[in-house]
Amino acid sequence: MGTSEYEYIAGIDIGTTKIGAIIAEVAEGEQPKIIGVGIAPSDGLRKGVVVDIEKTVRSIESAVAQAEQMADIEVNEAYVGIAGDHIRSFNGRGVVAVAGPDNEVTEDDVRRVLEAAKAVMMPVDRELLHILPQEFIVDDQRGIRNPVGISGVRLETEVHIVTGAVTSAQNICRSVEKAGIEVRDLVLEPLASSYSVLTEEEKELGVIVIDMGGGTTDIAMFFEGCIRQTAVIALGGGNVTSDIAIVLRTPMEQAEMIKQRFGCCDYNLLENPEEPIEVPGINSRSSRKISKELLTDIIRSRMEEIFKMSANQIRKTDFADLMTTGVVLTGGGSLIKGAVELAEEIFDMPVKLGIPRGFSGLIDLARSPIHATGVGLVLYALSGDYEQLDGLFASSKQKSLWQAIVDRLRSFISPRRPG
């Protein structure tokens, strides 16, 4: 974009039930400004896995076109969210001897220890998505965030490694590229969401992000400022919709509308509980009326299952008792009335709704849990926290962080071409 005062960045959240696009304008010393928001139904994915590329491409094109029109910007590259029950993660460890002069840890030592940490036997059908440092250890001194310049003879690291199915990752990238957009990076969706809904203090003290998507529910646990565990539950808001459709014998589209308009999973929060709900029949069959209590029964049952499965995953970790600040719910499923109250009951800890923050611009449009991942992708890209691990410390020391970000973003997005 030449020497423009502003640069631009895009995030695309590819979900099972919807695809969202966010375009932000960024300038040194300012919060990113959201200037484009788009959302479109997603018909080509199941549980986060692409099952129909052409449908997925059309959904991506639709969401991005909305954001482009709003921003008057043409997207060339984007950060793309990835989730699904094909995601697997585990903690790893690497150890190397310090090779720097005077036994001082160098950037090359950090590269080598991270390479050692990810040198694990991985099946040929798995792809490394992230290697996320938790801490570095120099000669048994733990808790080091950046070991460069510290003296020692032995450098260790503990990391969280996230992998995805090769074909699933390839099909997401192929879909985005067929929509005319280059994938700058694939980012685990709960990791991206954490950038928009968590504070640094929450991540230090211990917090859990639960991203309730349409096909899956994704969990990320943070403690002492870094990600400690991730997990995926193969259930999401789409299962709630499906339950409504099956039990009430109504089309999926109508079930989704009923869920959004009347959905609740806490009987105490029902408005006018005596008023019946009219439910359309399938294929011109006659409609019927049901009680709000019945609808709540259906929704609560599935939401309880999702939360209990999530709680079981959390209890399996070594960090369950360290989650001081509690749970942050985000994603479309978190918008069901009473979700926070039900989650507090099941997790037995404080729960709040995760509203995206840390930006200006189209606040009314973007400040919703359904855009937590999209906004988070923008903030993730701007932070450069983990992307540098693809080519660790690639920018020279002489460059400012802002200049490194500008260099990285300069080709991402160009002004909309005339006509």
Coordinates of C-alpha atoms in Angstrom, one line a residue:
M1 CA 0.0 0.0 0.0
G2 CA 2.9 2.3 -0.5
T3 CA 3.5 4.8 2.3
S4 CA 0.0 5.0 3.6
E5 CA -0.4 6.0 7.3
Y6 CA -2.5 3.0 7.9
E7 CA -2.1 -0.7 7.2
Y8 CA -4.8 -3.4 7.1
I9 CA -5.3 -6.9 8.4
A10 CA -8.1 -9.5 7.9
G11 CA -9.3 -12.5 9.9
I12 CA -11.6 -15.2 8.7
D13 CA -13.4 -17.4 11.2
I14 CA -14.4 -20.6 9.4
G15 CA -17.0 -22.4 11.5
T16 CA -19.4 -25.2 11.0
T17 CA -22.5 -23.1 11.0
K18 CA -21.2 -19.6 10.1
I19 CA -18.2 -17.9 8.5
G20 CA -17.2 -14.5 9.7
A21 CA -14.8 -12.0 8.3
I22 CA -13.2 -9.0 10.1
I23 CA -11.1 -6.3 8.5
A24 CA -9.1 -3.9 10.7
E25 CA -7.2 -0.7 10.1
V26 CA -4.0 -0.4 12.2
A27 CA -1.7 2.4 12.9
E28 CA 1.2 2.7 15.2
G29 CA 0.3 3.6 18.8
E30 CA -3.4 3.1 18.2
Q31 CA -5.9 0.4 18.9
P32 CA -6.9 -1.6 15.7
K33 CA -10.0 -0.1 14.2
I34 CA -12.6 -2.6 12.9
I35 CA -13.8 -1.2 9.5
G36 CA -15.4 -4.3 7.9
V37 CA -17.5 -7.1 9.3
G38 CA -19.1 -9.9 7.3
I39 CA -21.0 -13.1 8.2
A40 CA -22.5 -15.8 6.1
P41 CA -24.1 -19.2 6.8
S42 CA -21.7 -22.1 6.5
D43 CA -23.0 -25.1 4.6
G44 CA -19.9 -27.0 3.6
L45 CA -18.4 -28.1 6.9
R46 CA -19.2 -30.8 9.5
K47 CA -17.6 -30.6 12.9
G48 CA -15.0 -28.1 11.6
V49 CA -14.1 -30.3 8.7
V50 CA -14.7 -29.3 5.1
V51 CA -17.0 -31.7 3.4
D52 CA -18.0 -29.6 0.4
I53 CA -15.3 -27.2 -0.9
E54 CA -17.5 -25.3 -3.4
K55 CA -20.1 -24.5 -0.7
T56 CA -17.4 -23.5 1.7
V57 CA -15.8 -21.2 -1.0
R58 CA -19.2 -19.5 -1.6
S59 CA -19.7 -18.9 2.1
I60 CA -16.2 -17.4 2.4
E61 CA -16.7 -15.2 -0.6
S62 CA -20.0 -14.0 0.8
A63 CA -18.7 -13.1 4.3
V64 CA -15.5 -11.5 2.9
A65 CA -17.5 -9.5 0.3
Q66 CA -19.7 -8.0 3.0
A67 CA -16.6 -6.9 5.0
E68 CA -14.9 -5.6 1.9
Q69 CA -17.8 -3.5 0.8
M70 CA -18.1 -2.1 4.3
A71 CA -14.4 -1.3 4.5
D72 CA -13.9 -0.3 0.8
I73 CA -10.8 -2.6 0.9
E74 CA -10.0 -5.7 -1.1
V75 CA -8.6 -8.6 0.9
N76 CA -5.6 -10.4 -0.5
E77 CA -4.4 -12.4 2.5
A78 CA -5.9 -13.3 5.9
Y79 CA -5.3 -15.1 9.1
V80 CA -7.7 -18.0 9.2
G81 CA -9.2 -19.8 12.3
I82 CA -9.1 -23.6 12.5
A83 CA -11.0 -25.9 14.9
G84 CA -12.8 -29.2 14.8
D85 CA -12.6 -32.6 16.3
H86 CA -9.6 -33.5 14.2
I87 CA -7.5 -31.2 16.4
R88 CA -5.1 -32.9 18.8
S89 CA -2.7 -31.4 21.3
F90 CA -0.1 -32.4 23.9
N91 CA 2.6 -30.9 26.0
G92 CA 6.3 -31.4 25.0
R93 CA 9.8 -30.7 26.2
G94 CA 13.1 -29.9 24.5
V95 CA 16.6 -29.7 25.9
V96 CA 19.9 -28.4 24.3
A97 CA 23.3 -27.3 25.4
V98 CA 23.9 -23.6 25.2
A99 CA 26.2 -22.9 22.3
G100 CA 26.5 -19.2 22.5
P101 CA 29.7 -17.4 23.4
D102 CA 30.4 -17.1 27.1
N103 CA 27.5 -19.6 27.7
E104 CA 25.0 -16.8 27.0
V105 CA 21.7 -18.0 25.5
T106 CA 21.3 -16.7 21.9
E107 CA 18.3 -16.6 19.6
D108 CA 19.8 -19.5 17.7
D109 CA 19.8 -21.5 21.0
V110 CA 16.1 -20.7 21.3
R111 CA 15.5 -21.9 17.8
R112 CA 17.3 -25.2 18.5
V113 CA 15.5 -25.9 21.7
L114 CA 12.1 -25.3 20.1
E115 CA 13.1 -27.6 17.2
A116 CA 14.1 -30.2 19.8
A117 CA 10.7 -29.8 21.5
K118 CA 8.7 -30.4 18.3
A119 CA 10.9 -33.3 17.2
V120 CA 8.3 -35.9 18.2
M121 CA 7.1 -38.8 16.3
M122 CA 4.1 -37.5 14.4
P123 CA 1.9 -39.7 12.1
V124 CA 2.1 -38.7 8.4
D125 CA -1.6 -37.7 8.5
R126 CA -1.0 -35.0 11.2
E127 CA 0.2 -31.4 10.6
L128 CA 1.9 -29.2 13.2
L129 CA -0.3 -26.1 13.7
H130 CA 1.3 -24.4 16.7
I131 CA 4.3 -24.9 19.1
L132 CA 3.4 -22.6 22.0
P133 CA 6.2 -22.0 24.6
Q134 CA 5.0 -22.3 28.2
E135 CA 8.4 -21.5 29.8
F136 CA 12.1 -21.7 29.4
I137 CA 14.5 -23.2 31.9
V138 CA 18.2 -22.3 32.1
D139 CA 20.2 -24.6 34.4
D140 CA 17.1 -25.5 36.5
Q141 CA 16.0 -21.9 36.8
R142 CA 12.4 -22.1 35.8
G143 CA 9.7 -19.6 34.8
I144 CA 11.8 -17.7 32.2
R145 CA 9.7 -16.1 29.5
N146 CA 12.6 -14.9 27.2
P147 CA 16.0 -16.7 27.9
V148 CA 18.0 -14.6 25.4
G149 CA 21.0 -13.1 27.1
I150 CA 20.8 -15.3 30.2
S151 CA 24.0 -17.2 31.1
G152 CA 23.9 -21.0 31.5
V153 CA 25.0 -24.3 30.0
R154 CA 21.7 -26.1 29.6
L155 CA 18.5 -24.7 28.0
E156 CA 15.2 -26.4 28.3
T157 CA 11.7 -25.5 27.2
E158 CA 8.2 -26.8 27.9
V159 CA 5.7 -26.2 25.1
H160 CA 2.1 -26.9 24.1
I161 CA 2.0 -28.6 20.7
V162 CA -1.2 -28.4 18.6
T163 CA -1.7 -30.6 15.5
G164 CA -4.5 -31.0 13.0
A165 CA -5.4 -33.6 10.3
V166 CA -3.3 -32.8 7.2
T167 CA -6.3 -33.2 4.9
S168 CA -8.5 -31.0 7.1
A169 CA -6.0 -28.2 7.2
Q170 CA -5.3 -28.5 3.5
N171 CA -9.0 -28.3 2.6
I172 CA -9.5 -25.2 4.7
C173 CA -6.5 -23.5 3.0
R174 CA -7.7 -24.7 -0.4
S175 CA -11.2 -23.3 0.2
V176 CA -9.8 -19.9 1.2
E177 CA -7.4 -19.8 -1.7
K178 CA -10.2 -20.7 -4.2
A179 CA -12.0 -17.7 -2.8
G180 CA -9.0 -15.6 -4.0
I181 CA -7.3 -15.1 -0.6
E182 CA -3.9 -16.3 0.5
V183 CA -3.8 -17.9 4.0
R184 CA -1.2 -16.1 6.0
D185 CA -1.5 -18.4 9.0
L186 CA -3.8 -21.0 10.4
V187 CA -4.6 -20.2 14.0
L188 CA -6.3 -22.4 16.6
E189 CA -9.7 -20.7 17.2
P190 CA -9.7 -20.7 21.0
L191 CA -6.2 -19.3 21.0
A192 CA -7.4 -16.5 18.7
S193 CA -10.4 -15.9 20.8
S194 CA -8.3 -15.5 23.9
Y195 CA -6.7 -12.4 22.4
S196 CA -10.1 -10.6 22.2
V197 CA -11.8 -11.8 25.3
L198 CA -9.1 -12.3 28.0
T199 CA -7.0 -9.8 29.9
E200 CA -3.3 -10.4 30.7
E201 CA -4.2 -10.6 34.4
E202 CA -6.8 -13.4 33.7
K203 CA -4.2 -15.4 31.8
E204 CA -1.7 -14.9 34.6
L205 CA -4.1 -16.0 37.4
G206 CA -5.6 -18.9 35.6
V207 CA -8.6 -18.9 33.2
I208 CA -10.5 -21.2 30.8
V209 CA -11.8 -20.1 27.4
I210 CA -14.7 -22.3 26.2
D211 CA -15.6 -21.4 22.6
M212 CA -19.0 -22.9 21.8
G213 CA -19.1 -23.2 18.0
G214 CA -21.8 -24.8 15.9
G215 CA -20.0 -28.1 15.4
T216 CA -17.5 -28.4 18.3
T217 CA -16.8 -26.8 21.7
D218 CA -13.2 -25.8 22.0
I219 CA -11.4 -25.4 25.3
A220 CA -8.1 -23.5 26.2
M221 CA -6.7 -23.3 29.7
F222 CA -4.2 -20.5 30.6
F223 CA -2.0 -20.1 33.6
E224 CA 1.0 -17.8 34.4
G225 CA 0.4 -16.0 31.1
C226 CA 0.5 -18.9 28.7
I227 CA -1.6 -21.6 27.2
R228 CA -1.4 -24.8 29.2
Q229 CA -3.9 -27.3 27.8
T230 CA -6.4 -27.4 24.9
A231 CA -9.2 -29.8 24.2
V232 CA -12.1 -30.3 21.8
I233 CA -15.6 -31.6 22.5
A234 CA -17.4 -32.9 19.4
L235 CA -20.6 -31.2 20.3
G236 CA -21.8 -27.6 19.8
G237 CA -24.7 -25.3 19.2
G238 CA -25.6 -27.2 16.0
N239 CA -26.5 -30.2 18.2
V240 CA -28.9 -28.1 20.2
T241 CA -30.6 -27.0 17.0
S242 CA -30.7 -30.6 15.8
D243 CA -32.3 -31.7 19.0
I244 CA -35.0 -29.0 18.7
A245 CA -35.7 -30.1 15.1
I246 CA -36.0 -33.8 16.0
V247 CA -38.0 -33.5 19.1
L248 CA -40.4 -30.8 17.8
R249 CA -40.5 -32.3 14.3
T250 CA -39.6 -29.0 12.5
P251 CA -37.1 -28.1 9.8
M252 CA -33.6 -27.2 10.9
E253 CA -33.9 -23.7 9.7
Q254 CA -37.1 -23.2 11.8
A255 CA -35.3 -24.9 14.8
E256 CA -32.5 -22.5 14.6
M257 CA -34.9 -19.5 14.5
I258 CA -36.8 -20.9 17.5
K259 CA -33.5 -21.4 19.4
Q260 CA -32.3 -17.9 18.7
R261 CA -35.7 -16.3 19.6
F262 CA -36.9 -18.3 22.5
G263 CA -33.9 -20.4 23.5
C264 CA -33.1 -20.7 27.2
C265 CA -31.5 -23.2 29.5
D266 CA -32.5 -21.7 32.9
Y267 CA -36.2 -22.0 33.9
N268 CA -35.8 -19.0 36.2
L269 CA -35.0 -16.8 33.2
L270 CA -38.0 -17.7 31.1
E271 CA -40.1 -14.6 30.0
N272 CA -43.8 -15.1 29.9
P273 CA -43.5 -18.9 30.5
E274 CA -47.2 -19.4 30.0
E275 CA -47.1 -18.2 26.4
P276 CA -46.9 -21.1 23.9
I277 CA -44.5 -21.2 21.0
E278 CA -45.8 -22.0 17.5
V279 CA -43.7 -24.6 15.8
P280 CA -44.0 -25.1 12.0
G281 CA -44.3 -28.6 10.7
I282 CA -42.1 -30.3 8.1
N283 CA -43.0 -30.1 4.4
S284 CA -46.3 -28.2 4.7
R285 CA -47.5 -30.3 7.7
S286 CA -49.6 -28.3 10.2
S287 CA -47.9 -26.3 12.9
R288 CA -48.4 -27.0 16.6
K289 CA -47.9 -25.2 19.8
I290 CA -45.5 -26.2 22.5
S291 CA -44.6 -24.8 25.9
K292 CA -41.5 -22.8 26.6
E293 CA -40.7 -25.3 29.4
L294 CA -40.5 -28.1 26.8
L295 CA -38.1 -26.1 24.7
T296 CA -36.0 -25.3 27.7
D297 CA -36.0 -29.0 28.6
I298 CA -34.6 -29.8 25.2
I299 CA -31.9 -27.1 25.2
R300 CA -30.9 -27.6 28.8
S301 CA -30.3 -31.3 28.4
R302 CA -27.8 -30.8 25.6
M303 CA -26.1 -27.8 27.1
E304 CA -25.7 -29.8 30.4
E305 CA -24.0 -32.6 28.4
I306 CA -21.6 -30.1 26.6
F307 CA -20.7 -28.4 29.9
K308 CA -20.2 -31.7 31.8
M309 CA -18.0 -33.1 29.0
S310 CA -16.0 -29.9 29.1
A311 CA -15.7 -30.1 32.9
N312 CA -14.4 -33.7 32.6
Q313 CA -11.8 -32.6 30.1
I314 CA -10.7 -29.8 32.5
R315 CA -10.5 -32.2 35.5
K316 CA -8.2 -34.5 33.6
T317 CA -5.5 -31.8 33.5
D318 CA -2.9 -30.8 36.1
F319 CA -4.3 -27.2 36.1
A320 CA -7.9 -27.6 37.1
D321 CA -7.4 -26.3 40.6
L322 CA -5.4 -23.3 39.3
M323 CA -8.1 -21.6 37.3
T324 CA -8.6 -18.8 39.7
T325 CA -10.6 -16.4 37.6
G326 CA -12.9 -19.1 36.2
V327 CA -14.5 -19.6 32.8
V328 CA -15.1 -17.3 29.9
L329 CA -17.7 -18.5 27.4
T330 CA -17.7 -17.3 23.9
G331 CA -18.9 -18.4 20.4
G332 CA -22.5 -18.5 19.2
G333 CA -23.6 -21.2 21.6
S334 CA -22.8 -19.0 24.6
L335 CA -25.6 -16.6 23.5
I336 CA -28.3 -18.9 24.6
K337 CA -30.1 -17.3 27.6
G338 CA -29.0 -18.9 30.8
A339 CA -25.8 -20.4 29.4
V340 CA -23.6 -18.5 31.9
E341 CA -25.8 -19.5 34.9
L342 CA -25.9 -23.2 33.9
A343 CA -22.2 -23.2 33.3
E344 CA -21.6 -21.7 36.8
E345 CA -23.7 -24.5 38.3
I346 CA -21.8 -27.3 36.5
F347 CA -18.2 -25.9 36.7
D348 CA -18.7 -24.6 40.2
M349 CA -16.6 -21.5 39.4
P350 CA -17.2 -18.0 38.2
V351 CA -18.4 -17.8 34.5
K352 CA -18.8 -14.7 32.3
L353 CA -19.6 -14.1 28.7
G354 CA -16.6 -13.3 26.5
I355 CA -17.2 -10.0 24.7
P356 CA -14.4 -8.9 22.2
R357 CA -12.4 -5.9 23.3
G358 CA -9.2 -4.1 22.5
F359 CA -10.4 -2.3 19.3
S360 CA -12.3 0.7 18.0
G361 CA -14.4 1.3 15.0
L362 CA -17.5 -0.8 14.3
I363 CA -18.0 -1.6 18.0
D364 CA -21.7 -2.3 17.8
L365 CA -21.2 -4.9 15.1
A366 CA -18.1 -6.6 16.3
R367 CA -18.7 -6.7 20.1
S368 CA -20.5 -10.1 20.1
P369 CA -19.2 -13.5 21.2
I370 CA -19.9 -14.7 17.6
H371 CA -17.0 -12.4 16.5
A372 CA -14.6 -13.3 19.3
T373 CA -12.5 -15.5 16.9
G374 CA -12.5 -13.0 14.0
V375 CA -11.5 -10.1 16.2
G376 CA -9.0 -12.3 18.0
L377 CA -7.3 -13.3 14.7
V378 CA -6.7 -9.6 14.0
L379 CA -5.2 -9.1 17.5
Y380 CA -3.2 -12.3 17.3
A381 CA -1.7 -11.1 14.0
L382 CA -0.9 -7.7 15.4
S383 CA 0.7 -9.1 18.5
G384 CA 3.2 -11.3 16.6
D385 CA 3.4 -13.4 19.8
Y386 CA 3.5 -16.8 18.2
E387 CA 3.8 -16.2 14.5
Q388 CA 7.5 -15.4 14.9
L389 CA 8.0 -19.0 15.8
D390 CA 7.5 -20.0 12.2
G391 CA 10.8 -18.2 11.5
L392 CA 11.8 -17.4 15.1
F393 CA 13.2 -13.9 15.6
A394 CA 13.2 -13.4 11.9
S395 CA 13.0 -9.6 12.0
S396 CA 16.3 -7.9 12.7
K397 CA 16.9 -6.3 16.1
Q398 CA 17.1 -2.9 14.5
K399 CA 13.5 -3.0 13.3
S400 CA 10.9 -1.8 15.7
L401 CA 8.0 -4.1 16.5
W402 CA 5.7 -1.8 14.5
Q403 CA 8.0 -1.8 11.4
A404 CA 8.1 -5.6 11.6
I405 CA 4.3 -5.7 11.7
V406 CA 4.0 -3.2 8.8
D407 CA 6.4 -5.3 6.7
R408 CA 4.3 -8.4 7.5
L409 CA 1.0 -6.7 6.7
R410 CA 2.0 -4.5 3.7
S411 CA 0.9 -7.0 1.1
F412 CA -2.1 -8.4 2.9
I413 CA -4.8 -6.0 1.7
S414 CA -5.0 -3.4 -1.0
P415 CA -7.5 -0.7 -1.7
R416 CA -10.6 -1.9 -3.6
R417 CA -9.9 -1.7 -7.3
P418 CA -12.1 0.7 -9.3
G419 CA -15.1 -0.8 -11.0

